[in-house]
CSV table of C-alpha atoms in Angstrom, one decimal:
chain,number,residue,atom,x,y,z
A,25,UNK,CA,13.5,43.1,28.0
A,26,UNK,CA,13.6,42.1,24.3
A,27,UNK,CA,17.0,41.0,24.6
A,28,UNK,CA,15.8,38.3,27.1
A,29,UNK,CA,13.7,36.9,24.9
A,30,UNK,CA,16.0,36.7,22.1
A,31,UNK,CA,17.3,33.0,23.3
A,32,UNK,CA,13.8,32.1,23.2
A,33,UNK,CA,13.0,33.0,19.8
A,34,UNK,CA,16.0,31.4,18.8
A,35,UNK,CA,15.5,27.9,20.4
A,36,UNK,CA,11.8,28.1,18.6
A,37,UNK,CA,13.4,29.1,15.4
A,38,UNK,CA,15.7,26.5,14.9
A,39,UNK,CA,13.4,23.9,16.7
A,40,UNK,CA,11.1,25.1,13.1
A,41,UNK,CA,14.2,24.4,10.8
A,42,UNK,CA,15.3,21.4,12.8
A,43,UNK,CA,11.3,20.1,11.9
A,44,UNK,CA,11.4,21.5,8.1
A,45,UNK,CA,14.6,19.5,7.7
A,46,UNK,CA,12.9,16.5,8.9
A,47,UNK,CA,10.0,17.0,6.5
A,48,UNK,CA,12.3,16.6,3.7
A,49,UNK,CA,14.6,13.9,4.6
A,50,UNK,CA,12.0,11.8,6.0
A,51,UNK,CA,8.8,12.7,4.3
A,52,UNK,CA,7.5,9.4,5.6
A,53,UNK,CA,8.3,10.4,9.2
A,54,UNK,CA,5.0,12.8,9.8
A,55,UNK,CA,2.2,10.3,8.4
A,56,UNK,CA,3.7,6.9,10.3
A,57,UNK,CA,3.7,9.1,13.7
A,58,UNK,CA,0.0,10.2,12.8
A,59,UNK,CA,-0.9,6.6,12.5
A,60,UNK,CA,0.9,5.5,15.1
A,61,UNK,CA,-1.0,7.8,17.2
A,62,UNK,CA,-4.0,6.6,16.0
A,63,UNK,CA,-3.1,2.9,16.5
A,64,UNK,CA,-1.8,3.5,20.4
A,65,UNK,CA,-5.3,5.7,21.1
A,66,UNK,CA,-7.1,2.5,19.4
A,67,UNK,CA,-5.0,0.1,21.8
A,68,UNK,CA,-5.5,1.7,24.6
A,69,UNK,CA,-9.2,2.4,24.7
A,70,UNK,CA,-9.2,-1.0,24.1
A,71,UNK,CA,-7.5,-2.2,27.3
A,72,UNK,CA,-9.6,0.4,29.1
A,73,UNK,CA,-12.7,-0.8,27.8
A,74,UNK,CA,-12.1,-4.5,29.1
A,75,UNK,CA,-11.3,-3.5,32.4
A,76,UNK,CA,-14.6,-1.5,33.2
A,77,UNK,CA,-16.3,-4.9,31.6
A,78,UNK,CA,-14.3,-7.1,33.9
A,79,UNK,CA,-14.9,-4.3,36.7
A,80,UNK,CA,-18.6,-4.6,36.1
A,81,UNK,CA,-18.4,-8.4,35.8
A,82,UNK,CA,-15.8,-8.6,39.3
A,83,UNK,CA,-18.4,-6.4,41.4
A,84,UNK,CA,-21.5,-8.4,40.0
A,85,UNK,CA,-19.7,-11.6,41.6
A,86,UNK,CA,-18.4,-10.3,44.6
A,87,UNK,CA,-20.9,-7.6,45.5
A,88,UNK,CA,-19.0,-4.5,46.2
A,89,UNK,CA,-17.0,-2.3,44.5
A,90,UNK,CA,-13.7,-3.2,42.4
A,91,UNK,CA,-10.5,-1.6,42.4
A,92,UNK,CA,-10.4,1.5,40.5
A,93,UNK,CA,-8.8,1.7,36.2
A,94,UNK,CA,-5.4,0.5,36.2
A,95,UNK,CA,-3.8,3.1,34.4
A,96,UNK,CA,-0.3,1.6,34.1
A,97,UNK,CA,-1.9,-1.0,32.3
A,98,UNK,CA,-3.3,1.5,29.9
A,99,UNK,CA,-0.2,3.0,29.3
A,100,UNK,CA,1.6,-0.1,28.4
A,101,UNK,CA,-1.2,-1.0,25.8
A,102,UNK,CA,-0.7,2.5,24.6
A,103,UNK,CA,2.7,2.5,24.0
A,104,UNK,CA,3.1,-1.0,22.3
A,105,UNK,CA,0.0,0.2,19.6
A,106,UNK,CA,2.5,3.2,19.3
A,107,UNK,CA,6.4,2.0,19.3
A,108,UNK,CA,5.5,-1.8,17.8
A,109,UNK,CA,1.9,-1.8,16.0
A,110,UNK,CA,2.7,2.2,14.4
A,111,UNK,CA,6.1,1.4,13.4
A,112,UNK,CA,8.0,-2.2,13.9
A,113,UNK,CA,5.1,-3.9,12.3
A,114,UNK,CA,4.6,-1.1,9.5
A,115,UNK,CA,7.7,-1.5,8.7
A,116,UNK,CA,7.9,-5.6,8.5
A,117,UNK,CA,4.6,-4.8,6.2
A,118,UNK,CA,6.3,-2.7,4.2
A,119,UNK,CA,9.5,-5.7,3.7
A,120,UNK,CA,6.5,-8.2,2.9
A,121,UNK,CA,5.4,-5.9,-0.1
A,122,UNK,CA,9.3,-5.2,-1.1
A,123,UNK,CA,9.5,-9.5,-1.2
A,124,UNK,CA,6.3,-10.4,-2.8
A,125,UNK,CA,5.5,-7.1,-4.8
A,126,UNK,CA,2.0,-4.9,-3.7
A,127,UNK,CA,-0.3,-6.4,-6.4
A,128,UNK,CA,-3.6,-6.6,-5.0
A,129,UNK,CA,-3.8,-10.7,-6.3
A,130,UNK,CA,-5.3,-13.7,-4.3
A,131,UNK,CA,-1.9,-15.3,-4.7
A,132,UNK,CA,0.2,-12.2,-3.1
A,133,UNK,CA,-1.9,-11.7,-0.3
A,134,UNK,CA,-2.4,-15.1,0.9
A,135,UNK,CA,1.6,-15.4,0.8
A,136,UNK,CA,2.0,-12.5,2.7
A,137,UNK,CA,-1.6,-13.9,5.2
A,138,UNK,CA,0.9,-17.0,5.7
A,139,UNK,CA,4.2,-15.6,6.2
A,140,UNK,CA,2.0,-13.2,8.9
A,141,UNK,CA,0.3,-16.3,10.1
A,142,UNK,CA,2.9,-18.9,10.5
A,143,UNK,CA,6.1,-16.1,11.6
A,144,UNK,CA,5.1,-12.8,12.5
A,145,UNK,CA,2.2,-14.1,15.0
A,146,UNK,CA,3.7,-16.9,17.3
A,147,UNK,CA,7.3,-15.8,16.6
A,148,UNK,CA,7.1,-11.7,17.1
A,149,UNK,CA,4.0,-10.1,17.9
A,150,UNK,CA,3.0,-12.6,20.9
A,151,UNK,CA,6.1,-12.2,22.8
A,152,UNK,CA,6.9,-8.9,21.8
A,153,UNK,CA,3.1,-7.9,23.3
A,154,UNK,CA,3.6,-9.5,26.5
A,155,UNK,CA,7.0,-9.3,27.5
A,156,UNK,CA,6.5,-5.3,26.5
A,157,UNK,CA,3.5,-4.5,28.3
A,158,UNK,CA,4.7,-6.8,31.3
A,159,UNK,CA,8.0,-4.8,31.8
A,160,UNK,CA,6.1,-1.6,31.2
A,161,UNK,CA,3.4,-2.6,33.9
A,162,UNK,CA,6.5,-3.0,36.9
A,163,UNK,CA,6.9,-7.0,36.2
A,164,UNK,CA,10.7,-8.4,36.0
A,165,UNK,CA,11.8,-10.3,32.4
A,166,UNK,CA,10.9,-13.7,35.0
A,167,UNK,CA,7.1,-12.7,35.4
A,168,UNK,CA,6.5,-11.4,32.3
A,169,UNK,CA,7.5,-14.8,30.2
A,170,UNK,CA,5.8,-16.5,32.9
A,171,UNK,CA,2.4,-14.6,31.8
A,172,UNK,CA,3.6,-15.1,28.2
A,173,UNK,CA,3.9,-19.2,28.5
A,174,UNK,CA,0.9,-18.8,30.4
A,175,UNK,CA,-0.9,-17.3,27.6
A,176,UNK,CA,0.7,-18.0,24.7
A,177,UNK,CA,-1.5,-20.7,23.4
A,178,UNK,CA,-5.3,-19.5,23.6
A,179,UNK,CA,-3.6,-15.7,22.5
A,180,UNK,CA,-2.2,-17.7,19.4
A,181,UNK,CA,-5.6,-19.1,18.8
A,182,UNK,CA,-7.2,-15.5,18.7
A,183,UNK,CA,-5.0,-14.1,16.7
A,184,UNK,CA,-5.5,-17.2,14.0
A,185,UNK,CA,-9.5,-16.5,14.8
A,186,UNK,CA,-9.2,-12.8,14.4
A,187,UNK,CA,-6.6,-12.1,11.6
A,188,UNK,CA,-5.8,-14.2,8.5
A,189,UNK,CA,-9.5,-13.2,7.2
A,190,UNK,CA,-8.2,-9.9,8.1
A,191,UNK,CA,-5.4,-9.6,6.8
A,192,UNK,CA,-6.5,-11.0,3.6
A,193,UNK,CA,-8.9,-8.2,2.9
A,194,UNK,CA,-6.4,-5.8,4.2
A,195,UNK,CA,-4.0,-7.2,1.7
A,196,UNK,CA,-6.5,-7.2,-1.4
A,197,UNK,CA,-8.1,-3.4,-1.1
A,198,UNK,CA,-6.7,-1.1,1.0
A,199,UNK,CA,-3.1,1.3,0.2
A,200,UNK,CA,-0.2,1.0,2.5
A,201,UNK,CA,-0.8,4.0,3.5
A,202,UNK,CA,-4.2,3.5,5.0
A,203,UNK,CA,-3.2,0.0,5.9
A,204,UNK,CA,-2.4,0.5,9.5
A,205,UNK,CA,-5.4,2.7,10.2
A,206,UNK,CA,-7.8,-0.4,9.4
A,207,UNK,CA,-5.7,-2.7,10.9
A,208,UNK,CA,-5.6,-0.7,14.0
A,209,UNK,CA,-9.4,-0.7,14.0
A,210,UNK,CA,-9.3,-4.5,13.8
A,211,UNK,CA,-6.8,-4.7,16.3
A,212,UNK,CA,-9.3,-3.0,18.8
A,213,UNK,CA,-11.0,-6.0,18.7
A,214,UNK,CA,-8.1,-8.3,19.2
A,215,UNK,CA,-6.5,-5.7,21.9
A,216,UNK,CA,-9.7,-6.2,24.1
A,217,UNK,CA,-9.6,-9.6,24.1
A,218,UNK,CA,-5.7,-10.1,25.0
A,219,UNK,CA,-6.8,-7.9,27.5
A,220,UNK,CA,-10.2,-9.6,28.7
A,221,UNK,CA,-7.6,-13.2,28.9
A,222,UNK,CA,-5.3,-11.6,30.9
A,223,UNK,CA,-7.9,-9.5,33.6
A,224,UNK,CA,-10.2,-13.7,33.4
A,225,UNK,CA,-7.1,-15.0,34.9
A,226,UNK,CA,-7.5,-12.5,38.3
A,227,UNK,CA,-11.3,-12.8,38.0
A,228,UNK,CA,-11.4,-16.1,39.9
A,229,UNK,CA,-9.3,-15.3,42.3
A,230,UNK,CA,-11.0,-11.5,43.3
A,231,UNK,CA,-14.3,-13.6,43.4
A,232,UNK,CA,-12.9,-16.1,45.7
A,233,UNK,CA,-11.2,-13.5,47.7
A,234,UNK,CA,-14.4,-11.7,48.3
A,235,UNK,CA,-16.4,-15.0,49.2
A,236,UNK,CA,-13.4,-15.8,51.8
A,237,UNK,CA,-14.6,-12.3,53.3
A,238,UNK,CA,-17.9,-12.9,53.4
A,239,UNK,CA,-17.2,-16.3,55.1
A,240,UNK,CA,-15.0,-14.7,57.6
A,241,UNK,CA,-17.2,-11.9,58.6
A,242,UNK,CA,-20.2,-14.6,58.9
A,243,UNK,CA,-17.9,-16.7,61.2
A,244,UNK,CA,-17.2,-13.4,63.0
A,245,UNK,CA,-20.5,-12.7,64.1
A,246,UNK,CA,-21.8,-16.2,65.0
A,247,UNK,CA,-18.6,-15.7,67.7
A,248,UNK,CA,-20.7,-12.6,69.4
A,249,UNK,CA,-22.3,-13.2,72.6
A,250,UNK,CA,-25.8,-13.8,71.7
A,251,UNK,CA,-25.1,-14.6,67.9
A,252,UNK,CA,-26.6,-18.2,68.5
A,253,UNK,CA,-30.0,-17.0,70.1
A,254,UNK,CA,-30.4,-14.4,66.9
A,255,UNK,CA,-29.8,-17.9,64.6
């Protein structure tokens, strides 16, 4: 019997070593996942937290119950605060200190607020965001840079209202290595309200959906035999 778990022991041993040699060629490797985990939790609650608004909102107007969390949609929020917000955009943060240097000045920062502004925003992290989550939420590459073009503009303008202030302070007082924590707890902010455009878009159409229903079922009982002495 100890010989069968032998194979085990061994898989788990050099799993550890496999890990240990990680530590040291890529001491970096353990803190940007940590972050990143924290970033993807942040994203995702946010998402989550728009819906039951929008679900509130939804049954307010049509009177009855909404359709239950989308959970897909969750998941894709989750994993773009993970793959691109814990690591692509770290890392593009981390080239931005490498070109302008990481002195805490009003004339670094606001290069590195512009560059962010004026390329990372309209160029990167708008497309990136939709066309991810919209392939990881079932929609084919057409659909999903429909819903970009369809949003691009007022997202562009939230971003603009949200994150060169931001980014600024970001920039002037807080380490790299806390950087993406704070940013991630501004992005909650700015991942609810990507989330509240998109669900406003299907808000309009569940409430007229619902008053079509109610229509129908009034036309449906003026039709019964009687209906027009109850009236």
């Amino acid at each position: 019997a100890r010989c069968l778990k032998l194979p085990g022991a061994m898989s788990m041993l050099r799993a550890a070593m496999s890990r240990a040699a990680l530590r040291r060629s890529a001491p970096w490797f353990g803190p940007w996942v940590r972050t990143a985990m924290q970033s993807a939790t942040i994203a995702g609650s946010a998402d989550f937290m728009a819906q039951q608004l929008q679900r509130s909102r939804l049954s307010a107007v049509a009177d009855e119950a909404s359709s239950g969390t989308e959970w897909r949609r969750v998941a894709s929020f989750w994993t773009f605060g993970f793959l691109y917000s814990g690591f692509i955009l770290r890392a593009m943060y981390c080239r931005l200190d490498s070109a302008f240097g990481m002195a805490m000045t009003m004339a670094t920062c606001s290069k590195k607020v512009i560059l962010d502004s004026i390329v990372f925003a309209p160029v990167l992290h708008i497309p990136i965001f939709y066309m991810s989550t919209g392939l990881l939420q079932g929609r084919s590459v057409q659909e999903s840079y429909m819903r970009l073009y369809d949003r691009y503009s007022e997202t562009l303008a939230a971003y603009l209202v949200i994150w060169p202030g931001a980014m600024l302070g970001i920039f002037a007082a807080v380490p790299e290595r806390r950087r993406i924590v704070v940013m991630a707890s501004c992005g909650f902010a700015e991942k609810a309200i990507y989330s509240w455009l998109e669900l406003r878009k299907a808000a309009p159409a569940a409430a007229t959906a619902a008053s079509a229903s109610t229509a129908a079922a009034g036309m449906a009982v003026a039709t019964l035999p009687g209906a027009e002495i109850a009236c």
